[in-house]
PDB file of C-alpha atoms in Angstrom:
ATOM      1  CA  MET A   5       0.000   0.000   0.000  1.00 73.00           C
ATOM      2  CA  ASN A   6       1.367   3.395  -0.939  1.00 88.00           C
ATOM      3  CA  ILE A   7       2.504   5.811   1.745  1.00 93.00           C
ATOM      4  CA  HIS A   8      -0.515   7.785   2.928  1.00 90.00           C
ATOM      5  CA  ILE A   9      -2.205   9.628   5.779  1.00 89.00           C
ATOM      6  CA  ASP A  10      -5.697   8.544   6.863  1.00 84.00           C
ATOM      7  CA  ASP A  11      -8.341  11.122   5.927  1.00 76.00           C
ATOM      8  CA  ASP A  12      -9.403  13.028   9.038  1.00 73.00           C
ATOM      9  CA  SER A  13     -11.971  15.271   7.299  1.00 72.00           C
ATOM     10  CA  ASN A  14     -14.803  13.078   8.639  1.00 72.00           C
ATOM     11  CA  GLY A  15     -13.602  13.311  12.250  1.00 77.00           C
ATOM     12  CA  CYS A  16     -11.346  10.240  12.072  1.00 80.00           C
ATOM     13  CA  LYS A  17      -8.894  10.426  14.972  1.00 84.00           C
ATOM     14  CA  TYR A  18      -7.242   6.981  14.882  1.00 87.00           C
ATOM     15  CA  GLY A  19      -6.666   4.255  12.314  1.00 89.00           C
ATOM     16  CA  ILE A  20      -6.702   0.735  13.741  1.00 91.00           C
ATOM     17  CA  VAL A  21      -5.388  -2.380  11.983  1.00 93.00           C
ATOM     18  CA  GLY A  22      -5.691  -5.933  13.309  1.00 93.00           C
ATOM     19  CA  TYR A  23      -3.610  -8.802  11.949  1.00 94.00           C
ATOM     20  CA  LEU A  24      -5.130 -12.255  11.654  1.00 93.00           C
ATOM     21  CA  ASN A  25      -2.115 -14.237  10.481  1.00 95.00           C
ATOM     22  CA  ASP A  26       1.649 -13.995  10.172  1.00 95.00           C
ATOM     23  CA  ASP A  27       2.452 -16.863   7.791  1.00 95.00           C
ATOM     24  CA  TYR A  28       3.514 -14.617   4.895  1.00 94.00           C
ATOM     25  CA  GLU A  29       6.681 -12.813   3.787  1.00 94.00           C
ATOM     26  CA  GLY A  30       6.821  -9.048   3.427  1.00 94.00           C
ATOM     27  CA  GLY A  31       3.747  -6.980   4.275  1.00 94.00           C
ATOM     28  CA  GLU A  32       5.424  -4.954   7.035  1.00 95.00           C
ATOM     29  CA  ILE A  33       3.721  -1.712   8.035  1.00 95.00           C
ATOM     30  CA  PHE A  34       6.090   1.255   8.157  1.00 96.00           C
ATOM     31  CA  TYR A  35       6.070   4.795   9.480  1.00 95.00           C
ATOM     32  CA  PRO A  36       8.699   6.746   7.472  1.00 96.00           C
ATOM     33  CA  GLU A  37       8.604   9.898   9.618  1.00 94.00           C
ATOM     34  CA  HIS A  38       9.402   7.770  12.692  1.00 93.00           C
ATOM     35  CA  ASP A  39      11.922   5.412  11.022  1.00 94.00           C
ATOM     36  CA  LEU A  40       9.802   2.493  12.235  1.00 95.00           C
ATOM     37  CA  VAL A  41       9.035  -0.820  10.471  1.00 96.00           C
ATOM     38  CA  ILE A  42       6.808  -3.441  12.110  1.00 96.00           C
ATOM     39  CA  LYS A  43       6.400  -7.063  11.003  1.00 96.00           C
ATOM     40  CA  PRO A  44       3.020  -7.801  12.629  1.00 95.00           C
ATOM     41  CA  SER A  45       2.372 -11.075  14.399  1.00 95.00           C
ATOM     42  CA  ALA A  46      -1.046 -12.750  14.388  1.00 95.00           C
ATOM     43  CA  GLY A  47      -3.353 -11.112  16.936  1.00 94.00           C
ATOM     44  CA  LEU A  48      -1.523  -7.758  16.970  1.00 94.00           C
ATOM     45  CA  VAL A  49      -3.673  -4.617  16.827  1.00 93.00           C
ATOM     46  CA  LEU A  50      -1.964  -1.370  15.784  1.00 92.00           C
ATOM     47  CA  ALA A  51      -3.476   2.052  16.433  1.00 91.00           C
ATOM     48  CA  HIS A  52      -2.105   5.319  15.081  1.00 91.00           C
ATOM     49  CA  GLU A  53      -3.361   8.882  14.922  1.00 89.00           C
ATOM     50  CA  SER A  54      -4.961   9.753  11.585  1.00 87.00           C
ATOM     51  CA  GLY A  55      -2.247  12.332  10.802  1.00 87.00           C
ATOM     52  CA  ILE A  56       0.597   9.775  10.979  1.00 91.00           C
ATOM     53  CA  MET A  57       2.123   8.942   7.577  1.00 93.00           C
ATOM     54  CA  HIS A  58       2.348   5.170   6.979  1.00 94.00           C
ATOM     55  CA  GLY A  59       2.443   2.469   4.315  1.00 94.00           C
ATOM     56  CA  VAL A  60       2.712  -1.292   3.824  1.00 94.00           C
ATOM     57  CA  ASN A  61       5.488  -3.182   2.041  1.00 95.00           C
ATOM     58  CA  PRO A  62       4.384  -5.602  -0.685  1.00 94.00           C
ATOM     59  CA  VAL A  63       3.633  -9.195   0.355  1.00 94.00           C
ATOM     60  CA  LYS A  64       6.273 -11.406  -1.268  1.00 94.00           C
ATOM     61  CA  ASP A  65       4.779 -14.794  -0.443  1.00 93.00           C
ATOM     62  CA  GLY A  66       1.490 -15.945   1.099  1.00 93.00           C
ATOM     63  CA  ILE A  67      -1.609 -13.914   1.943  1.00 93.00           C
ATOM     64  CA  ARG A  68      -1.801 -11.180   4.602  1.00 93.00           C
ATOM     65  CA  TYR A  69      -5.181 -11.230   6.382  1.00 92.00           C
ATOM     66  CA  TYR A  70      -6.109  -8.116   8.336  1.00 92.00           C
ATOM     67  CA  TYR A  71      -8.972  -5.796   9.211  1.00 89.00           C
ATOM     68  CA  THR A  72      -9.216  -2.024   9.624  1.00 89.00           C
ATOM     69  CA  GLU A  73     -11.314   0.233  11.798  1.00 87.00           C
ATOM     70  CA  PHE A  74     -11.310   3.978  12.403  1.00 84.00           C
ATOM     71  CA  LEU A  75     -12.091   5.766  15.646  1.00 84.00           C
ATOM     72  CA  ILE A  76     -14.289   8.773  14.885  1.00 79.00           C
ATOM     73  CA  ASP A  77     -14.752  11.840  17.111  1.00 71.00           C
ATOM     74  CA  ASP A  78     -18.233  13.143  16.398  1.00 63.00           C
ATOM     75  CA  SER A  79     -18.394  16.233  18.634  1.00 55.00           C
ATOM     76  CA  PHE A  80     -16.860  14.306  21.565  1.00 48.00           C
ATOM     77  CA  ASN A  81     -19.159  11.285  21.078  1.00 55.00           C
ATOM     78  CA  TRP A  82     -16.464   8.718  20.281  1.00 51.00           C
ATOM     79  CA  SER A  83     -17.497   5.806  18.104  1.00 52.00           C
ATOM     80  CA  PHE A  84     -15.912   3.132  15.951  1.00 50.00           C
ATOM     81  CA  PHE A  85     -16.368   3.130  12.206  1.00 47.00           C
ATOM     82  CA  HIS A  86     -16.198  -0.591  11.593  1.00 42.00           C
ATOM     83  CA  CYS A  87     -14.536  -1.850   8.422  1.00 40.00           C
ATOM     84  CA  GLY A  88     -13.784  -5.433   9.452  1.00 36.00           C
ATOM     85  CA  ARG A  89     -15.282  -8.450  11.164  1.00 32.00           C
ATOM     86  CA  PHE A  90     -12.727  -9.559  13.759  1.00 33.00           C
ATOM     87  CA  SER A  91     -11.024  -8.462  16.992  1.00 35.00           C
ATOM     88  CA  GLY A  92      -7.396  -8.688  18.072  1.00 37.00           C
ATOM     89  CA  SER A  93      -5.625  -9.027  21.382  1.00 35.00           C
ATOM     90  CA  SER A  94      -2.453  -6.899  21.619  1.00 35.00           C
ATOM     91  CA  ILE A  95      -2.263  -3.103  21.391  1.00 38.00           C
ATOM     92  CA  TYR A  96       0.592  -1.046  19.964  1.00 40.00           C
ATOM     93  CA  SER A  97      -0.027   2.662  19.758  1.00 42.00           C
ATOM     94  CA  LEU A  98       1.838   5.329  17.815  1.00 47.00           C
ATOM     95  CA  GLY A  99       0.890   8.895  18.660  1.00 46.00           C
ATOM     96  CA  SER A 100       2.367  12.326  19.134  1.00 43.00           C
ATOM     97  CA  ASP A 101       2.951  12.023  22.915  1.00 41.00           C
TER      98      ASP A 101
END
């Protein structure tokens, strides 16, 4: 996936990605402004602020199964915009703190 920033024009505050498997090569998520590359393990859930630039390296072998969700701030009524069907277990957060 090309380097991008999640669109925050709809109130999106966080992008959330959950990884369902890790039996593939490549597919690392990277954050170029933070010099950070993560090879996700199955069950990992990553959360990053919508303004954080990120991308995904191409999968070289196998299939990368994942889901995405976005946390929306609708005038301080936080809600999840659900784009997937599964939940994960671990949390890794990348923010501006």
